PDB file of C-alpha atoms in Angstrom:
ATOM      1  CA  MET A   1     -57.286 -39.399  30.582  1.00 35.00           C
ATOM      2  CA  THR A   2     -60.963 -38.533  31.043  1.00 39.00           C
ATOM      3  CA  SER A   3     -63.273 -37.608  28.176  1.00 44.00           C
ATOM      4  CA  SER A   4     -63.397 -34.034  29.520  1.00 45.00           C
ATOM      5  CA  GLU A   5     -59.610 -33.779  29.367  1.00 43.00           C
ATOM      6  CA  GLN A   6     -59.617 -35.122  25.810  1.00 55.00           C
ATOM      7  CA  GLN A   7     -62.111 -32.444  24.786  1.00 68.00           C
ATOM      8  CA  GLY A   8     -60.027 -29.654  26.305  1.00 81.00           C
ATOM      9  CA  PRO A   9     -60.870 -27.002  28.890  1.00 88.00           C
ATOM     10  CA  TRP A  10     -63.931 -24.787  28.981  1.00 92.00           C
ATOM     11  CA  ARG A  11     -63.175 -21.262  27.769  1.00 91.00           C
ATOM     12  CA  ASN A  12     -65.028 -17.977  27.855  1.00 92.00           C
ATOM     13  CA  ALA A  13     -66.060 -16.735  24.430  1.00 94.00           C
ATOM     14  CA  LYS A  14     -67.416 -13.244  23.840  1.00 95.00           C
ATOM     15  CA  ILE A  15     -70.292 -12.776  21.421  1.00 96.00           C
ATOM     16  CA  GLU A  16     -68.903 -10.334  18.864  1.00 96.00           C
ATOM     17  CA  ARG A  17     -71.906 -10.141  16.550  1.00 97.00           C
ATOM     18  CA  ILE A  18     -75.429 -11.529  16.121  1.00 98.00           C
ATOM     19  CA  SER A  19     -77.132 -11.809  12.737  1.00 97.00           C
ATOM     20  CA  GLN A  20     -80.678 -12.871  11.844  1.00 97.00           C
ATOM     21  CA  LEU A  21     -80.084 -15.580   9.239  1.00 96.00           C
ATOM     22  CA  THR A  22     -83.678 -16.756   8.694  1.00 97.00           C
ATOM     23  CA  PRO A  23     -86.910 -16.100  10.629  1.00 96.00           C
ATOM     24  CA  ARG A  24     -85.977 -18.913  13.036  1.00 96.00           C
ATOM     25  CA  ILE A  25     -82.175 -19.084  12.808  1.00 97.00           C
ATOM     26  CA  LYS A  26     -79.571 -16.643  14.098  1.00 98.00           C
ATOM     27  CA  SER A  27     -75.825 -16.573  13.548  1.00 98.00           C
ATOM     28  CA  PHE A  28     -73.606 -15.935  16.568  1.00 97.00           C
ATOM     29  CA  PHE A  29     -70.009 -14.869  15.986  1.00 97.00           C
ATOM     30  CA  LEU A  30     -67.729 -15.768  18.899  1.00 95.00           C
ATOM     31  CA  ASP A  31     -64.279 -14.442  19.704  1.00 92.00           C
ATOM     32  CA  VAL A  32     -62.336 -17.620  20.526  1.00 80.00           C
ATOM     33  CA  SER A  33     -58.744 -17.249  19.362  1.00 71.00           C
ATOM     34  CA  GLU A  34     -57.853 -20.737  20.675  1.00 68.00           C
ATOM     35  CA  LEU A  35     -60.032 -22.327  17.979  1.00 66.00           C
ATOM     36  CA  ALA A  36     -57.949 -21.021  15.071  1.00 57.00           C
ATOM     37  CA  SER A  37     -56.639 -24.532  14.281  1.00 59.00           C
ATOM     38  CA  ARG A  38     -60.089 -26.052  13.742  1.00 81.00           C
ATOM     39  CA  ARG A  39     -61.082 -28.116  10.685  1.00 92.00           C
ATOM     40  CA  ALA A  40     -64.169 -27.588   8.550  1.00 95.00           C
ATOM     41  CA  GLY A  41     -66.946 -29.829   9.868  1.00 96.00           C
ATOM     42  CA  GLN A  42     -66.000 -29.708  13.547  1.00 95.00           C
ATOM     43  CA  HIS A  43     -68.249 -28.468  16.345  1.00 95.00           C
ATOM     44  CA  ILE A  44     -68.047 -26.864  19.768  1.00 94.00           C
ATOM     45  CA  SER A  45     -69.874 -27.538  23.009  1.00 94.00           C
ATOM     46  CA  VAL A  46     -71.683 -24.639  24.679  1.00 96.00           C
ATOM     47  CA  ARG A  47     -72.450 -24.625  28.409  1.00 95.00           C
ATOM     48  CA  LEU A  48     -74.950 -22.332  30.112  1.00 94.00           C
ATOM     49  CA  THR A  49     -75.294 -22.121  33.895  1.00 92.00           C
ATOM     50  CA  ALA A  50     -78.473 -20.696  35.455  1.00 87.00           C
ATOM     51  CA  PRO A  51     -78.403 -18.586  38.654  1.00 87.00           C
ATOM     52  CA  ASP A  52     -79.699 -21.601  40.600  1.00 89.00           C
ATOM     53  CA  GLY A  53     -76.788 -23.723  39.376  1.00 88.00           C
ATOM     54  CA  TYR A  54     -78.678 -25.679  36.725  1.00 92.00           C
ATOM     55  CA  VAL A  55     -76.415 -26.458  33.759  1.00 93.00           C
ATOM     56  CA  ALA A  56     -77.475 -27.014  30.144  1.00 93.00           C
ATOM     57  CA  GLN A  57     -75.024 -28.086  27.454  1.00 94.00           C
ATOM     58  CA  ARG A  58     -75.418 -28.335  23.671  1.00 94.00           C
ATOM     59  CA  SER A  59     -73.179 -28.940  20.665  1.00 94.00           C
ATOM     60  CA  TYR A  60     -73.184 -26.629  17.643  1.00 96.00           C
ATOM     61  CA  SER A  61     -71.338 -27.132  14.382  1.00 96.00           C
ATOM     62  CA  ILE A  62     -68.985 -24.367  13.279  1.00 96.00           C
ATOM     63  CA  ALA A  63     -70.117 -22.613  10.108  1.00 97.00           C
ATOM     64  CA  SER A  64     -67.130 -20.310   9.611  1.00 95.00           C
ATOM     65  CA  ALA A  65     -64.037 -21.225   7.622  1.00 93.00           C
ATOM     66  CA  PRO A  66     -61.122 -22.636   9.644  1.00 90.00           C
ATOM     67  CA  ARG A  67     -59.041 -19.466   9.296  1.00 86.00           C
ATOM     68  CA  ALA A  68     -61.849 -17.006  10.062  1.00 89.00           C
ATOM     69  CA  ASP A  69     -61.199 -14.463  12.817  1.00 88.00           C
ATOM     70  CA  THR A  70     -64.378 -15.437  14.679  1.00 92.00           C
ATOM     71  CA  VAL A  71     -66.230 -18.702  15.175  1.00 94.00           C
ATOM     72  CA  GLU A  72     -69.733 -18.639  13.683  1.00 96.00           C
ATOM     73  CA  ILE A  73     -72.416 -20.977  14.976  1.00 97.00           C
ATOM     74  CA  ILE A  74     -76.039 -20.959  13.858  1.00 97.00           C
ATOM     75  CA  ILE A  75     -78.872 -21.677  16.294  1.00 97.00           C
ATOM     76  CA  GLU A  76     -82.467 -22.446  15.391  1.00 95.00           C
ATOM     77  CA  LYS A  77     -85.037 -21.395  17.963  1.00 94.00           C
ATOM     78  CA  LEU A  78     -86.897 -24.337  19.483  1.00 90.00           C
ATOM     79  CA  GLU A  79     -89.917 -23.302  21.498  1.00 82.00           C
ATOM     80  CA  ASP A  80     -89.455 -26.133  24.004  1.00 83.00           C
ATOM     81  CA  GLY A  81     -85.660 -25.892  24.043  1.00 85.00           C
ATOM     82  CA  GLU A  82     -83.486 -25.107  27.045  1.00 87.00           C
ATOM     83  CA  VAL A  83     -80.637 -23.349  25.247  1.00 93.00           C
ATOM     84  CA  SER A  84     -81.925 -21.862  21.980  1.00 94.00           C
ATOM     85  CA  PRO A  85     -84.466 -19.486  23.640  1.00 93.00           C
ATOM     86  CA  PHE A  86     -81.621 -17.989  25.671  1.00 93.00           C
ATOM     87  CA  PHE A  87     -79.623 -17.236  22.545  1.00 95.00           C
ATOM     88  CA  HIS A  88     -82.589 -15.860  20.618  1.00 96.00           C
ATOM     89  CA  ASP A  89     -84.283 -13.866  23.367  1.00 94.00           C
ATOM     90  CA  ILE A  90     -81.625 -12.985  25.958  1.00 94.00           C
ATOM     91  CA  ALA A  91     -78.053 -13.188  24.631  1.00 95.00           C
ATOM     92  CA  GLU A  92     -76.510  -9.871  23.584  1.00 96.00           C
ATOM     93  CA  VAL A  93     -73.360  -8.692  21.859  1.00 97.00           C
ATOM     94  CA  GLY A  94     -70.521  -8.422  24.380  1.00 96.00           C
ATOM     95  CA  GLU A  95     -71.819 -11.238  26.556  1.00 94.00           C
ATOM     96  CA  SER A  96     -69.527 -14.183  27.357  1.00 94.00           C
ATOM     97  CA  ILE A  97     -70.494 -17.836  27.206  1.00 94.00           C
ATOM     98  CA  GLU A  98     -68.570 -21.018  28.008  1.00 95.00           C
ATOM     99  CA  VAL A  99     -67.385 -23.126  25.078  1.00 95.00           C
ATOM    100  CA  ARG A 100     -65.181 -26.154  24.577  1.00 93.00           C
ATOM    101  CA  GLY A 101     -63.616 -27.503  21.408  1.00 89.00           C
ATOM    102  CA  PRO A 102     -63.080 -27.809  18.548  1.00 91.00           C
ATOM    103  CA  LEU A 103     -64.481 -31.341  18.642  1.00 92.00           C
ATOM    104  CA  GLY A 104     -64.943 -34.104  16.093  1.00 92.00           C
ATOM    105  CA  GLY A 105     -62.590 -35.784  13.652  1.00 90.00           C
ATOM    106  CA  HIS A 106     -64.840 -37.921  11.442  1.00 93.00           C
ATOM    107  CA  PHE A 107     -67.184 -35.438   9.759  1.00 96.00           C
ATOM    108  CA  VAL A 108     -64.435 -33.128   8.500  1.00 96.00           C
ATOM    109  CA  TRP A 109     -63.059 -32.053   5.143  1.00 96.00           C
ATOM    110  CA  GLY A 110     -60.223 -29.885   3.865  1.00 92.00           C
ATOM    111  CA  PRO A 111     -59.083 -28.840   0.377  1.00 91.00           C
ATOM    112  CA  ALA A 112     -56.252 -31.362   0.549  1.00 90.00           C
ATOM    113  CA  ASP A 113     -58.853 -34.159   0.735  1.00 93.00           C
ATOM    114  CA  GLY A 114     -59.869 -33.382  -2.831  1.00 92.00           C
ATOM    115  CA  GLY A 115     -63.130 -33.776  -4.679  1.00 91.00           C
ATOM    116  CA  PRO A 116     -65.529 -33.705  -6.423  1.00 96.00           C
ATOM    117  CA  LEU A 117     -67.441 -32.824  -3.287  1.00 97.00           C
ATOM    118  CA  LEU A 118     -71.190 -33.325  -2.735  1.00 98.00           C
ATOM    119  CA  LEU A 119     -72.800 -31.657   0.291  1.00 98.00           C
ATOM    120  CA  ILE A 120     -76.452 -32.149   1.281  1.00 98.00           C
ATOM    121  CA  ALA A 121     -78.039 -30.246   4.178  1.00 98.00           C
ATOM    122  CA  GLY A 122     -81.395 -30.115   5.862  1.00 97.00           C
ATOM    123  CA  GLY A 123     -82.175 -26.749   7.499  1.00 94.00           C
ATOM    124  CA  SER A 124     -79.634 -25.771  10.151  1.00 95.00           C
ATOM    125  CA  GLY A 125     -77.649 -28.874   9.200  1.00 96.00           C
ATOM    126  CA  ILE A 126     -75.957 -26.641   6.655  1.00 98.00           C
ATOM    127  CA  ALA A 127     -73.599 -25.270   9.340  1.00 97.00           C
ATOM    128  CA  PRO A 128     -70.674 -27.741   9.014  1.00 97.00           C
ATOM    129  CA  LEU A 129     -71.181 -27.935   5.247  1.00 98.00           C
ATOM    130  CA  MET A 130     -70.984 -24.161   5.029  1.00 98.00           C
ATOM    131  CA  ALA A 131     -67.615 -24.351   6.765  1.00 97.00           C
ATOM    132  CA  MET A 132     -66.482 -26.792   4.073  1.00 97.00           C
ATOM    133  CA  VAL A 133     -67.752 -24.555   1.271  1.00 97.00           C
ATOM    134  CA  ARG A 134     -65.999 -21.555   2.772  1.00 96.00           C
ATOM    135  CA  ALA A 135     -62.769 -23.522   3.246  1.00 95.00           C
ATOM    136  CA  TRP A 136     -62.961 -24.597  -0.405  1.00 95.00           C
ATOM    137  CA  ALA A 137     -63.703 -21.071  -1.628  1.00 94.00           C
ATOM    138  CA  ALA A 138     -60.897 -19.540   0.427  1.00 89.00           C
ATOM    139  CA  ASP A 139     -58.220 -22.059  -0.511  1.00 71.00           C
ATOM    140  CA  PRO A 140     -59.355 -24.401  -3.287  1.00 51.00           C
ATOM    141  CA  THR A 141     -57.032 -27.283  -4.076  1.00 51.00           C
ATOM    142  CA  GLU A 142     -56.638 -27.778  -7.785  1.00 48.00           C
ATOM    143  CA  GLU A 143     -56.414 -31.425  -8.688  1.00 46.00           C
ATOM    144  CA  VAL A 144     -54.052 -32.587 -11.391  1.00 42.00           C
ATOM    145  CA  ALA A 145     -55.711 -33.765 -14.596  1.00 42.00           C
ATOM    146  CA  PRO A 146     -54.606 -37.101 -16.077  1.00 45.00           C
ATOM    147  CA  LYS A 147     -51.579 -36.677 -18.308  1.00 44.00           C
ATOM    148  CA  ALA A 148     -52.564 -36.513 -21.964  1.00 41.00           C
ATOM    149  CA  THR A 149     -50.451 -37.526 -24.939  1.00 43.00           C
ATOM    150  CA  MET A 150     -47.804 -34.932 -25.780  1.00 44.00           C
ATOM    151  CA  ALA A 151     -49.083 -32.639 -23.035  1.00 48.00           C
ATOM    152  CA  GLU A 152     -48.039 -31.757 -19.536  1.00 46.00           C
ATOM    153  CA  PRO A 153     -50.453 -32.330 -16.615  1.00 44.00           C
ATOM    154  CA  ARG A 154     -52.523 -29.219 -15.963  1.00 40.00           C
ATOM    155  CA  PRO A 155     -54.626 -28.135 -12.978  1.00 47.00           C
ATOM    156  CA  VAL A 156     -58.402 -28.535 -13.174  1.00 56.00           C
ATOM    157  CA  PRO A 157     -61.040 -27.056 -10.838  1.00 71.00           C
ATOM    158  CA  MET A 158     -62.393 -29.052  -7.904  1.00 91.00           C
ATOM    159  CA  PRO A 159     -66.183 -29.103  -8.385  1.00 96.00           C
ATOM    160  CA  VAL A 160     -68.530 -28.722  -5.422  1.00 97.00           C
ATOM    161  CA  LEU A 161     -72.302 -29.260  -5.327  1.00 98.00           C
ATOM    162  CA  LEU A 162     -74.281 -28.058  -2.306  1.00 98.00           C
ATOM    163  CA  VAL A 163     -77.930 -29.056  -1.933  1.00 98.00           C
ATOM    164  CA  CYS A 164     -79.881 -27.432   0.905  1.00 98.00           C
ATOM    165  CA  SER A 165     -83.435 -28.337   1.887  1.00 97.00           C
ATOM    166  CA  ALA A 166     -85.787 -26.113   3.899  1.00 97.00           C
ATOM    167  CA  ARG A 167     -89.517 -25.513   4.199  1.00 96.00           C
ATOM    168  CA  THR A 168     -89.630 -22.220   2.314  1.00 97.00           C
ATOM    169  CA  PRO A 169     -87.166 -19.966   0.462  1.00 97.00           C
ATOM    170  CA  ALA A 170     -87.099 -17.662   3.490  1.00 97.00           C
ATOM    171  CA  ASP A 171     -85.903 -20.597   5.609  1.00 97.00           C
ATOM    172  CA  LEU A 172     -82.811 -21.254   3.473  1.00 97.00           C
ATOM    173  CA  PRO A 173     -79.718 -20.299   5.515  1.00 97.00           C
ATOM    174  CA  PHE A 174     -76.928 -18.394   3.731  1.00 98.00           C
ATOM    175  CA  HIS A 175     -79.064 -18.196   0.570  1.00 97.00           C
ATOM    176  CA  ALA A 176     -77.696 -14.870  -0.703  1.00 97.00           C
ATOM    177  CA  GLU A 177     -74.078 -15.822   0.008  1.00 97.00           C
ATOM    178  CA  LEU A 178     -74.456 -19.120  -1.845  1.00 98.00           C
ATOM    179  CA  LEU A 179     -76.051 -17.472  -4.879  1.00 98.00           C
ATOM    180  CA  GLU A 180     -73.210 -14.969  -4.990  1.00 97.00           C
ATOM    181  CA  LEU A 181     -70.613 -17.737  -4.779  1.00 97.00           C
ATOM    182  CA  GLU A 182     -72.317 -19.703  -7.550  1.00 97.00           C
ATOM    183  CA  ALA A 183     -72.320 -16.647  -9.801  1.00 96.00           C
ATOM    184  CA  ALA A 184     -68.608 -16.102  -9.183  1.00 95.00           C
ATOM    185  CA  ARG A 185     -67.382 -19.709  -9.386  1.00 94.00           C
ATOM    186  CA  PRO A 186     -68.338 -21.994 -12.297  1.00 93.00           C
ATOM    187  CA  ASP A 187     -67.045 -24.996 -10.324  1.00 94.00           C
ATOM    188  CA  PHE A 188     -69.636 -24.396  -7.558  1.00 96.00           C
ATOM    189  CA  THR A 189     -73.265 -25.466  -7.954  1.00 97.00           C
ATOM    190  CA  PHE A 190     -76.035 -24.662  -5.483  1.00 98.00           C
ATOM    191  CA  ILE A 191     -79.484 -26.257  -5.524  1.00 98.00           C
ATOM    192  CA  ALA A 192     -82.173 -25.111  -3.102  1.00 97.00           C
ATOM    193  CA  VAL A 193     -84.933 -27.550  -2.150  1.00 97.00           C
ATOM    194  CA  THR A 194     -88.171 -26.240  -0.646  1.00 97.00           C
ATOM    195  CA  THR A 195     -90.901 -28.538   0.670  1.00 96.00           C
ATOM    196  CA  ARG A 196     -93.789 -26.172   1.512  1.00 96.00           C
ATOM    197  CA  GLU A 197     -93.509 -23.366  -1.032  1.00 96.00           C
ATOM    198  CA  PRO A 198     -92.383 -23.134  -4.665  1.00 96.00           C
ATOM    199  CA  PRO A 199     -88.601 -23.080  -5.132  1.00 95.00           C
ATOM    200  CA  PRO A 200     -86.893 -19.701  -5.646  1.00 93.00           C
ATOM    201  CA  ARG A 201     -85.421 -20.563  -9.079  1.00 95.00           C
ATOM    202  CA  HIS A 202     -86.328 -22.817 -11.982  1.00 94.00           C
ATOM    203  CA  SER A 203     -83.143 -24.824 -11.352  1.00 94.00           C
ATOM    204  CA  ASP A 204     -84.148 -25.516  -7.734  1.00 96.00           C
ATOM    205  CA  LEU A 205     -86.505 -28.234  -6.501  1.00 96.00           C
ATOM    206  CA  GLY A 206     -89.940 -27.857  -4.940  1.00 96.00           C
ATOM    207  CA  ARG A 207     -90.333 -31.295  -3.372  1.00 94.00           C
ATOM    208  CA  ARG A 208     -88.944 -33.504  -0.649  1.00 93.00           C
ATOM    209  CA  LEU A 209     -85.439 -34.786  -1.197  1.00 94.00           C
ATOM    210  CA  ASP A 210     -86.391 -38.407  -1.788  1.00 92.00           C
ATOM    211  CA  ALA A 211     -84.602 -41.019  -3.889  1.00 93.00           C
ATOM    212  CA  ALA A 212     -86.110 -39.729  -7.151  1.00 94.00           C
ATOM    213  CA  ALA A 213     -85.099 -36.136  -6.381  1.00 95.00           C
ATOM    214  CA  ILE A 214     -81.565 -37.224  -5.477  1.00 96.00           C
ATOM    215  CA  ALA A 215     -81.274 -39.152  -8.750  1.00 94.00           C
ATOM    216  CA  ASP A 216     -82.428 -36.010 -10.591  1.00 93.00           C
ATOM    217  CA  VAL A 217     -79.839 -33.848  -8.847  1.00 94.00           C
ATOM    218  CA  LEU A 218     -77.006 -36.266  -9.590  1.00 95.00           C
ATOM    219  CA  ALA A 219     -78.069 -36.562 -13.232  1.00 93.00           C
ATOM    220  CA  ARG A 220     -77.715 -32.785 -13.660  1.00 91.00           C
ATOM    221  CA  TRP A 221     -74.191 -32.690 -12.222  1.00 94.00           C
ATOM    222  CA  ASP A 222     -71.453 -33.744 -14.620  1.00 90.00           C
ATOM    223  CA  HIS A 223     -69.261 -35.172 -11.888  1.00 95.00           C
ATOM    224  CA  LYS A 224     -69.019 -38.315  -9.795  1.00 94.00           C
ATOM    225  CA  PRO A 225     -68.547 -37.354  -6.133  1.00 95.00           C
ATOM    226  CA  ARG A 226     -65.519 -38.665  -4.306  1.00 95.00           C
ATOM    227  CA  HIS A 227     -66.672 -37.328  -0.928  1.00 97.00           C
ATOM    228  CA  VAL A 228     -70.294 -36.934   0.204  1.00 98.00           C
ATOM    229  CA  TYR A 229     -71.400 -35.220   3.432  1.00 98.00           C
ATOM    230  CA  VAL A 230     -75.002 -35.209   4.661  1.00 98.00           C
ATOM    231  CA  CYS A 231     -76.155 -33.270   7.725  1.00 98.00           C
ATOM    232  CA  GLY A 232     -79.597 -32.660   9.205  1.00 96.00           C
ATOM    233  CA  ALA A 233     -82.314 -34.218  11.339  1.00 94.00           C
ATOM    234  CA  ASN A 234     -82.385 -37.994  11.781  1.00 94.00           C
ATOM    235  CA  ARG A 235     -85.188 -38.743   9.325  1.00 94.00           C
ATOM    236  CA  PHE A 236     -83.752 -36.429   6.671  1.00 96.00           C
ATOM    237  CA  VAL A 237     -80.266 -37.937   6.870  1.00 97.00           C
ATOM    238  CA  GLU A 238     -81.620 -41.490   6.746  1.00 96.00           C
ATOM    239  CA  ALA A 239     -83.710 -40.767   3.642  1.00 95.00           C
ATOM    240  CA  VAL A 240     -80.911 -38.940   1.834  1.00 97.00           C
ATOM    241  CA  ALA A 241     -78.267 -41.557   2.634  1.00 97.00           C
ATOM    242  CA  ASN A 242     -80.529 -44.336   1.360  1.00 96.00           C
ATOM    243  CA  GLY A 243     -81.327 -42.336  -1.763  1.00 96.00           C
ATOM    244  CA  LEU A 244     -77.628 -41.794  -2.465  1.00 97.00           C
ATOM    245  CA  VAL A 245     -76.892 -45.509  -2.175  1.00 97.00           C
ATOM    246  CA  ASP A 246     -79.864 -46.284  -4.445  1.00 95.00           C
ATOM    247  CA  ALA A 247     -78.381 -43.827  -6.950  1.00 94.00           C
ATOM    248  CA  GLY A 248     -75.127 -45.773  -7.021  1.00 94.00           C
ATOM    249  CA  ILE A 249     -72.982 -43.792  -4.580  1.00 96.00           C
ATOM    250  CA  PRO A 250     -70.847 -46.225  -2.543  1.00 96.00           C
ATOM    251  CA  ALA A 251     -71.776 -46.144   1.148  1.00 96.00           C
ATOM    252  CA  ALA A 252     -68.086 -45.823   2.019  1.00 96.00           C
ATOM    253  CA  HIS A 253     -68.036 -42.427   0.290  1.00 97.00           C
ATOM    254  CA  ILE A 254     -70.886 -41.043   2.430  1.00 98.00           C
ATOM    255  CA  LYS A 255     -70.398 -39.410   5.825  1.00 98.00           C
ATOM    256  CA  THR A 256     -73.386 -38.328   7.894  1.00 97.00           C
ATOM    257  CA  GLU A 257     -74.043 -36.166  10.920  1.00 96.00           C
ATOM    258  CA  ARG A 258     -77.448 -36.277  12.568  1.00 92.00           C
ATOM    259  CA  TYR A 259     -79.235 -33.808  14.794  1.00 83.00           C
ATOM    260  CA  GLY A 260     -81.889 -34.870  17.266  1.00 59.00           C
ATOM    261  CA  GLY A 261     -85.567 -34.850  16.426  1.00 44.00           C
ATOM    262  CA  ALA A 262     -87.371 -35.594  13.200  1.00 36.00           C
TER     263      ALA A 262
END
């Protein structure tokens, strides 16, 4: 079986909706009913074919929850990119594009996997982590507390901490949705990290997410993560993963997904 056969056939997906997420990132909602069985953390491949036959292909993580009616991907505009300018400047609602997937089986999580869950994103790297947050919020698995003397086991919440780093508050994807979720769910904690402007809240961080900042974040959270997912550009992921290990998180508990570039 070829790798193409393993990844499944190319399908046409109609763009149902486009939303401006940040000044440089747009959300695209695709109607692909065949992807209903996807897992949080997976991605799809997108293929564009120019009139002269030139083909460009990119992979985009799925940001929507596994059971969502449409597949949401987020695309940051890169001035020298081949694919992102098409989506930002040309693509319209109702247009069809070619997609294949869902793909990926390593960087995935579901409520049955349990927690506590620590998610750390850099910029558009929040996409697969957002799918995990939404899967957790839609169908949280309640873990069983250790049995106490003269008491029956009782369910306890599964805590989740999401840390997202961006240049400015305006560059934080899904910021309003995450604040709303944090206000509604005491077992969900959101920390925004901004590197070029002051953070939006006192509880957020206005510095790079280095080892000292990671240690600070973990010290605030009253939980020891069982699963850790880090997604972003190569340099960001490398720094965060090293900082987590320095903070005492076992490397075996950390899964990473890296985008190209710095």
